[in-house]
PDB file of C-alpha atoms in Angstrom:
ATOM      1  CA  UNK A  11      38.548  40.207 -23.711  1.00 58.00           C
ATOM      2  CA  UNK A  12      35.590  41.745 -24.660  1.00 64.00           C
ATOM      3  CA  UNK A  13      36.324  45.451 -22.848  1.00 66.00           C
ATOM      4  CA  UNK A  14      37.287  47.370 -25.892  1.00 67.00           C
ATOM      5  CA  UNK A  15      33.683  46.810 -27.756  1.00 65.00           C
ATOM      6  CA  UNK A  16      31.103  49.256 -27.928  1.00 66.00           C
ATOM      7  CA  UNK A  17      27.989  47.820 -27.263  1.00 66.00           C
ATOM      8  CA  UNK A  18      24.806  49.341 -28.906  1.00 67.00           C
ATOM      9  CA  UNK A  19      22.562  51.171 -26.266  1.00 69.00           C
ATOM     10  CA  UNK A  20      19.940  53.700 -27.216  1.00 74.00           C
ATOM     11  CA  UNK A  21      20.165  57.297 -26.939  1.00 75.00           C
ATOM     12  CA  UNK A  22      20.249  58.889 -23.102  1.00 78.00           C
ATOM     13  CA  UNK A  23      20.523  55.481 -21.883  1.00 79.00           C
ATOM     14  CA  UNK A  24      23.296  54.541 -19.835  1.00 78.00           C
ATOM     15  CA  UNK A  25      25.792  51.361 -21.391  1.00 72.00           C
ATOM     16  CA  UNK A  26      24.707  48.231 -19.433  1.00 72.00           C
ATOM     17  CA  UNK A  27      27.633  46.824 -17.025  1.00 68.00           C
ATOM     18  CA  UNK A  28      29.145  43.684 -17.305  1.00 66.00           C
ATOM     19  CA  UNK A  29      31.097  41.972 -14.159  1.00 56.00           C
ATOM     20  CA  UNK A  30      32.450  38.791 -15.343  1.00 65.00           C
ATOM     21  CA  UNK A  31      34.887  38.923 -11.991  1.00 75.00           C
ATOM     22  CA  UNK A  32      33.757  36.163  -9.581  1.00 75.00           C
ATOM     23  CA  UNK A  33      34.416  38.203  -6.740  1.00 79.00           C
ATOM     24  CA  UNK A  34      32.823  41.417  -7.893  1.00 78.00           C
ATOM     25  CA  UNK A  35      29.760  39.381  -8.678  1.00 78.00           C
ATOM     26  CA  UNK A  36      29.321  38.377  -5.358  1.00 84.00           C
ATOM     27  CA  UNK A  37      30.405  41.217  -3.831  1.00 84.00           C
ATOM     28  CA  UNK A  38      26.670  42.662  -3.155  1.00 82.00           C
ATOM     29  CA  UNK A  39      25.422  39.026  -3.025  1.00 86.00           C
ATOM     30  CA  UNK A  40      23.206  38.317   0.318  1.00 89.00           C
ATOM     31  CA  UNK A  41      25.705  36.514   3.315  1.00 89.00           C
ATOM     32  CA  UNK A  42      24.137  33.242   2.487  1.00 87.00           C
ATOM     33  CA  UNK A  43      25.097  33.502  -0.761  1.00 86.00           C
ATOM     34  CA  UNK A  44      28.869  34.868  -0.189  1.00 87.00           C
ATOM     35  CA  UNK A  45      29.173  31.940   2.419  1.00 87.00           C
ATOM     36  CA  UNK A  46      28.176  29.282  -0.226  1.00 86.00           C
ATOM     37  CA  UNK A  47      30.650  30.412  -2.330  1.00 85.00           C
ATOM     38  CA  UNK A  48      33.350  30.727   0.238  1.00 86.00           C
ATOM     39  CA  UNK A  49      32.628  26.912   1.022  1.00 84.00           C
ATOM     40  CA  UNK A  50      31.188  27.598   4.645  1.00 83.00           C
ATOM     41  CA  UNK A  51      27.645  25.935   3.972  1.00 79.00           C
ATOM     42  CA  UNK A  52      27.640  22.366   3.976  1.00 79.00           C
ATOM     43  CA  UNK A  53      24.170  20.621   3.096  1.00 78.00           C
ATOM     44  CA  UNK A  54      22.830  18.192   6.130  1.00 80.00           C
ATOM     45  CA  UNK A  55      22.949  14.892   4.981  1.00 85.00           C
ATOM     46  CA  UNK A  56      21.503  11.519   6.236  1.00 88.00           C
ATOM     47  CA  UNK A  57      18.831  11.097   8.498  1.00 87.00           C
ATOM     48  CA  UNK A  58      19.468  14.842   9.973  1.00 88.00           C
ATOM     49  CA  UNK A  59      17.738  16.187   6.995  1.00 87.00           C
ATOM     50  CA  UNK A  60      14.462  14.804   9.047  1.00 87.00           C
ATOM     51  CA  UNK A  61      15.019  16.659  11.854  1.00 87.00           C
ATOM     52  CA  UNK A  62      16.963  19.732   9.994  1.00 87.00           C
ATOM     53  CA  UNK A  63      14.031  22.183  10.080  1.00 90.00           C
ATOM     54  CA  UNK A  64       9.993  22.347  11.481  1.00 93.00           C
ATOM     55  CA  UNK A  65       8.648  22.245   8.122  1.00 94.00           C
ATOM     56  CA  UNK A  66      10.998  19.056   8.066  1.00 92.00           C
ATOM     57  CA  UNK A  67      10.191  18.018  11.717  1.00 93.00           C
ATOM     58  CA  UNK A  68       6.500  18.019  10.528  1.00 95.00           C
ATOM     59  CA  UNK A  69       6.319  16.292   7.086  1.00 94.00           C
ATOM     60  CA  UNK A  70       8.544  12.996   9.059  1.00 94.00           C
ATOM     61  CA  UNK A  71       5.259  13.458  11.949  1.00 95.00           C
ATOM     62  CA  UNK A  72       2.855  13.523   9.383  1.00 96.00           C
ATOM     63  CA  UNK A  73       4.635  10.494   7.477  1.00 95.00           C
ATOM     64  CA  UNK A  74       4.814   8.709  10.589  1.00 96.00           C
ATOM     65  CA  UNK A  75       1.000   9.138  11.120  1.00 97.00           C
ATOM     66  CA  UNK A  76       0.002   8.020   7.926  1.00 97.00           C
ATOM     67  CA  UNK A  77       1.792   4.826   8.375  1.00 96.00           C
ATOM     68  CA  UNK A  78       0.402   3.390  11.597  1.00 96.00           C
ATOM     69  CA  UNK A  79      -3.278   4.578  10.764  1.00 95.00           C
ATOM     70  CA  UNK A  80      -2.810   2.545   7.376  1.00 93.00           C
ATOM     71  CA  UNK A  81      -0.891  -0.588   9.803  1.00 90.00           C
ATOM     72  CA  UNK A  82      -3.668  -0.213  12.106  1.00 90.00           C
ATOM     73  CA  UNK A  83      -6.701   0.224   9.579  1.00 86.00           C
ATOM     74  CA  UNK A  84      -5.711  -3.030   8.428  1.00 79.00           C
ATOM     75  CA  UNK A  85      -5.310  -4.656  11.612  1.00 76.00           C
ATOM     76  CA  UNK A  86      -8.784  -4.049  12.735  1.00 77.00           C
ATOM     77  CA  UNK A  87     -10.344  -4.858   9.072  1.00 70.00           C
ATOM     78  CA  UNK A  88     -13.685  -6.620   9.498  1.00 58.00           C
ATOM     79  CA  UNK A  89     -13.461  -8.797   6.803  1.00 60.00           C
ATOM     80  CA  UNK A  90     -11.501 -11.708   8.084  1.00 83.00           C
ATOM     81  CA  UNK A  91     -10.646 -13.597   4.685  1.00 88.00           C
ATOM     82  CA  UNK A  92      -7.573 -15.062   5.970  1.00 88.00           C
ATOM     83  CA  UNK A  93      -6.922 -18.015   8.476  1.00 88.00           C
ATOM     84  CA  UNK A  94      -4.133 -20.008   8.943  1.00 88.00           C
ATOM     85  CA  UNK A  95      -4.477 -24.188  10.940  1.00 88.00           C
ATOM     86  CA  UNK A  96      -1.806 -25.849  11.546  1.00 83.00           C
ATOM     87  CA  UNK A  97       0.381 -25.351   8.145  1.00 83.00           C
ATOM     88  CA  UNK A  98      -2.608 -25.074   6.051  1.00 89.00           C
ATOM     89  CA  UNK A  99      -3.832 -21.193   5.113  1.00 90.00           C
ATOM     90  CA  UNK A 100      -7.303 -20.423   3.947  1.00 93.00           C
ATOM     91  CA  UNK A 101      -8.144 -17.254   2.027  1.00 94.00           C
ATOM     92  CA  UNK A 102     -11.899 -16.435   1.196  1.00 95.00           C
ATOM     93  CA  UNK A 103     -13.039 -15.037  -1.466  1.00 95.00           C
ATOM     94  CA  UNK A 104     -16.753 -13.767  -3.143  1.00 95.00           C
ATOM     95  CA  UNK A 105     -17.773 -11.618  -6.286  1.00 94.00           C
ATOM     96  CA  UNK A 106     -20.616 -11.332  -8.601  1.00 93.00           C
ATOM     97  CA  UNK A 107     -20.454 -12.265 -12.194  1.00 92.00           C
ATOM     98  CA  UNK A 108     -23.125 -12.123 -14.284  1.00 88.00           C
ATOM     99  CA  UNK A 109     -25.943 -12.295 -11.323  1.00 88.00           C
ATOM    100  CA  UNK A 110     -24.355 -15.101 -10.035  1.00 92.00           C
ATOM    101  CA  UNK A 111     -22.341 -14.838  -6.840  1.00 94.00           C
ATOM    102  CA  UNK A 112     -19.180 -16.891  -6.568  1.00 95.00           C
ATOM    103  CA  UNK A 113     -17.626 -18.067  -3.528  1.00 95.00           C
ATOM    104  CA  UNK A 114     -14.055 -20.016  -3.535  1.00 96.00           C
ATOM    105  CA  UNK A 115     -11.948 -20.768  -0.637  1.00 96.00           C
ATOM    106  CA  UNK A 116      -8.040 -21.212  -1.265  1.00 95.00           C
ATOM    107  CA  UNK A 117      -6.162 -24.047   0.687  1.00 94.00           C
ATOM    108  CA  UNK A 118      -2.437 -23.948   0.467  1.00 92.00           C
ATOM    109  CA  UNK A 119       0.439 -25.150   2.694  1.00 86.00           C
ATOM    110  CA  UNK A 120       2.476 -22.454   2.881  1.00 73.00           C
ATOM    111  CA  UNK A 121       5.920 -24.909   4.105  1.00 73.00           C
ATOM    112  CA  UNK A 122       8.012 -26.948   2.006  1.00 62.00           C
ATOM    113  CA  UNK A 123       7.802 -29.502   3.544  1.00 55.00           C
ATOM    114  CA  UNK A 124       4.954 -32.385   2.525  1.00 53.00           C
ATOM    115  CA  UNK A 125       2.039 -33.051   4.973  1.00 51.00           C
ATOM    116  CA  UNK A 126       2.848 -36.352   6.815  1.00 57.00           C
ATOM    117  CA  UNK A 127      -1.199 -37.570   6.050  1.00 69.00           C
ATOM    118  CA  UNK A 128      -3.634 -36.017   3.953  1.00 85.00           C
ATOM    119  CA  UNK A 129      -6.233 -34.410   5.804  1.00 88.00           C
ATOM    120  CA  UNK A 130     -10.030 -34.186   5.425  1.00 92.00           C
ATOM    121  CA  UNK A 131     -11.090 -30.336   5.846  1.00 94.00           C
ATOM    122  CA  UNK A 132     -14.853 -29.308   5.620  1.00 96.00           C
ATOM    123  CA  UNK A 133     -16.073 -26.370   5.088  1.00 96.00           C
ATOM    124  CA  UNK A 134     -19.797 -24.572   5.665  1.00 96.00           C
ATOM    125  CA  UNK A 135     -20.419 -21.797   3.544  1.00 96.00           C
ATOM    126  CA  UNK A 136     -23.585 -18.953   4.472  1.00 95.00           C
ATOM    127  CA  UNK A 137     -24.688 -16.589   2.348  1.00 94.00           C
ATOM    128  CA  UNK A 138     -25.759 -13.312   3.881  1.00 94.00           C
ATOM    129  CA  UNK A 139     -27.962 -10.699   1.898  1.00 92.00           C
ATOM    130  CA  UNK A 140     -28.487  -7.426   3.064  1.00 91.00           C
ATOM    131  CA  UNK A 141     -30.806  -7.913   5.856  1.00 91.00           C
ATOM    132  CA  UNK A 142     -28.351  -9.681   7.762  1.00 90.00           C
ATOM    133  CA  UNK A 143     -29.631 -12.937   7.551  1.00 91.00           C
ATOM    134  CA  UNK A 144     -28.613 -16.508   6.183  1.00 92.00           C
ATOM    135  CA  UNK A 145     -30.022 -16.509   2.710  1.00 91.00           C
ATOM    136  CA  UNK A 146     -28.215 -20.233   1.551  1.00 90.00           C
ATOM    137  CA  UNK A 147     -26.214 -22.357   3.031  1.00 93.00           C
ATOM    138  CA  UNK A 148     -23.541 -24.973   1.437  1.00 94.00           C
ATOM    139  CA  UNK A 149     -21.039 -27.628   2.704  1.00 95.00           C
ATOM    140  CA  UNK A 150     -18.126 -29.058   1.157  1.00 95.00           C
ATOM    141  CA  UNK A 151     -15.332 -31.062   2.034  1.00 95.00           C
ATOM    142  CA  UNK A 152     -12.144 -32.431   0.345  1.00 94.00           C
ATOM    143  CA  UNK A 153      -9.248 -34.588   1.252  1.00 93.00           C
ATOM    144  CA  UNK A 154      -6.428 -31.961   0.849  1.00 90.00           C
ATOM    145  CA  UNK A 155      -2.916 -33.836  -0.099  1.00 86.00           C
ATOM    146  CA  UNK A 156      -0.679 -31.284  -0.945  1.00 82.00           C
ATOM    147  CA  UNK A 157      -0.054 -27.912  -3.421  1.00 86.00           C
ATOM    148  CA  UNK A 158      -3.232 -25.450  -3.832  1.00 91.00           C
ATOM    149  CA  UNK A 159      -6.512 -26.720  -3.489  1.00 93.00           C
ATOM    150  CA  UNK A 160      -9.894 -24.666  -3.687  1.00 95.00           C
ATOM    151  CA  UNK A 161     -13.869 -25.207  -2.622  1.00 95.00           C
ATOM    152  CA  UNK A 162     -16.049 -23.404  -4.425  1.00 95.00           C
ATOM    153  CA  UNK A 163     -19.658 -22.671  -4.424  1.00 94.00           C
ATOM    154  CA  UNK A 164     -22.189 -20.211  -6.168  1.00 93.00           C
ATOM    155  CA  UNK A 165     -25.893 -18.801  -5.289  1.00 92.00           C
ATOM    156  CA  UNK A 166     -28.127 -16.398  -7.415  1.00 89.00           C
ATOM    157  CA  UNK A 167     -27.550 -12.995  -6.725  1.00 81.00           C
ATOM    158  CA  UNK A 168     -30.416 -12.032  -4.417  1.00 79.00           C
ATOM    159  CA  UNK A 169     -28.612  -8.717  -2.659  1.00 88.00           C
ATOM    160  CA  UNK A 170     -25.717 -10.859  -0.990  1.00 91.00           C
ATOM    161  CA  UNK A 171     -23.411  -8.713   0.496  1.00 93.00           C
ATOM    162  CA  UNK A 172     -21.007 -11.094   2.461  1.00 92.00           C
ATOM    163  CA  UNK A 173     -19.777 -14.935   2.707  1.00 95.00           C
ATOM    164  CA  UNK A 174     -19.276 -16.185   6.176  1.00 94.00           C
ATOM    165  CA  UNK A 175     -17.518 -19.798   5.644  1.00 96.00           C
ATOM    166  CA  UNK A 176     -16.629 -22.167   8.866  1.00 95.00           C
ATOM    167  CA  UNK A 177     -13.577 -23.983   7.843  1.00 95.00           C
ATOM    168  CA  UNK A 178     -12.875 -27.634   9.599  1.00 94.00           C
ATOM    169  CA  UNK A 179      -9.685 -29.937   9.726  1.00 91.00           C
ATOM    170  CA  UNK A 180      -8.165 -31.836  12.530  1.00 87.00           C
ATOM    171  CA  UNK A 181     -10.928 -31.032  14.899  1.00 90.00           C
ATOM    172  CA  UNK A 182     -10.179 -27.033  14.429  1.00 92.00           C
ATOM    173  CA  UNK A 183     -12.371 -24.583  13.449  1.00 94.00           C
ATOM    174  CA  UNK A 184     -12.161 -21.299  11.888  1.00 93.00           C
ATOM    175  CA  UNK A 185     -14.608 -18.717  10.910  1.00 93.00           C
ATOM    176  CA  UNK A 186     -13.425 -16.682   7.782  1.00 94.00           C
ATOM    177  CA  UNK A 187     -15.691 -13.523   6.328  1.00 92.00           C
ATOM    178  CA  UNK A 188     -15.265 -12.261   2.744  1.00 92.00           C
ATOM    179  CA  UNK A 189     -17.462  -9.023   1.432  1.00 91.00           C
ATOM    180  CA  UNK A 190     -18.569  -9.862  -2.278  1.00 91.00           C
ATOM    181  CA  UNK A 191     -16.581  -7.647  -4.529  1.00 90.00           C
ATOM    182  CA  UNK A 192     -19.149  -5.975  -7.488  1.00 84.00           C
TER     183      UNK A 192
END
């Protein structure tokens, strides 16, 4: 179409080449490249691409890693700010507002179905500063029907770094452990 136009070059210059012919543009192409055109490359697909190549092979290790130091990191937690009696599950929780520290423990039955009595649960919460020790202690109890109930306490913020609570209900007990969040 377009053989029969001059294009403008300068002086001692040679006139640029044009191939617009698919197979004289490939024709100096690299083998990988000719082959892709020819249709003889197909890309791996699936779960192959994994496995495909090392750098592949490696980034699926690495991945794998990753996962079961994170599943394993939070198996062996210290805090311990969940617990679970019968159907009943407790979550601790402590934070510091305002140089107070608050402490509330979450009772819910996680099934549908209703409790067949309402049951009495206690609970005895210690404070623990930074030395270790039992700074205040508290005890609470309630008469838990159904839905989500809480017990909470507070203490003056004297460097409390944890909340050790020992939950009671049906003559099992439980020892939850919640750092205070700043």
């Amino acid at each position: 179409m377009f053989e029969d136009v001059e294009e403008g070059h300068a002086d001692g210059e040679e006139p640029v080449v044009y191939r617009y012919n698919r197979e004289e543009r490939i024709e100096k192409a690299p083998k990988i490249v000719q082959e892709y055109y020819a249709g003889g490359l197909r890309p791996v697909r699936g779960l192959k691409v994994l496995f495909a190549n090392k750098s592949n092979r490696f980034v699926f290790m690495a991945l794998i890693f990753f996962i079961a130091a994170a599943w394993i990191y939070t198996g062996l937690n210290n805090t311990r700010s969940y617990a679970k009696i019968n159907d009943l599950s407790f979550e601790l929780q402590a934070f510091v507002y305002d140089e107070e520290v608050y402490s509330s423990l979450k009772i819910v039955n996680k099934k549908k179905s209703k409790a067949s009595s309402p049951q009495k649960i206690t609970a005895d919460f210690f404070i623990i500063n930074s030395d270790k020790e039992v700074s205040d202690k508290d005890s609470l109890s309630l008469v838990y029907e159904s839905g989500e109930e809480y017990l909470r306490t507070k203490c003056h913020d004297y460097d409390i770094i944890r909340v050790d609570a020992i939950v009671e209900t049906d003559g099992v007990k439980k020892e939850l452990s919640a750092n205070v969040k700043r």
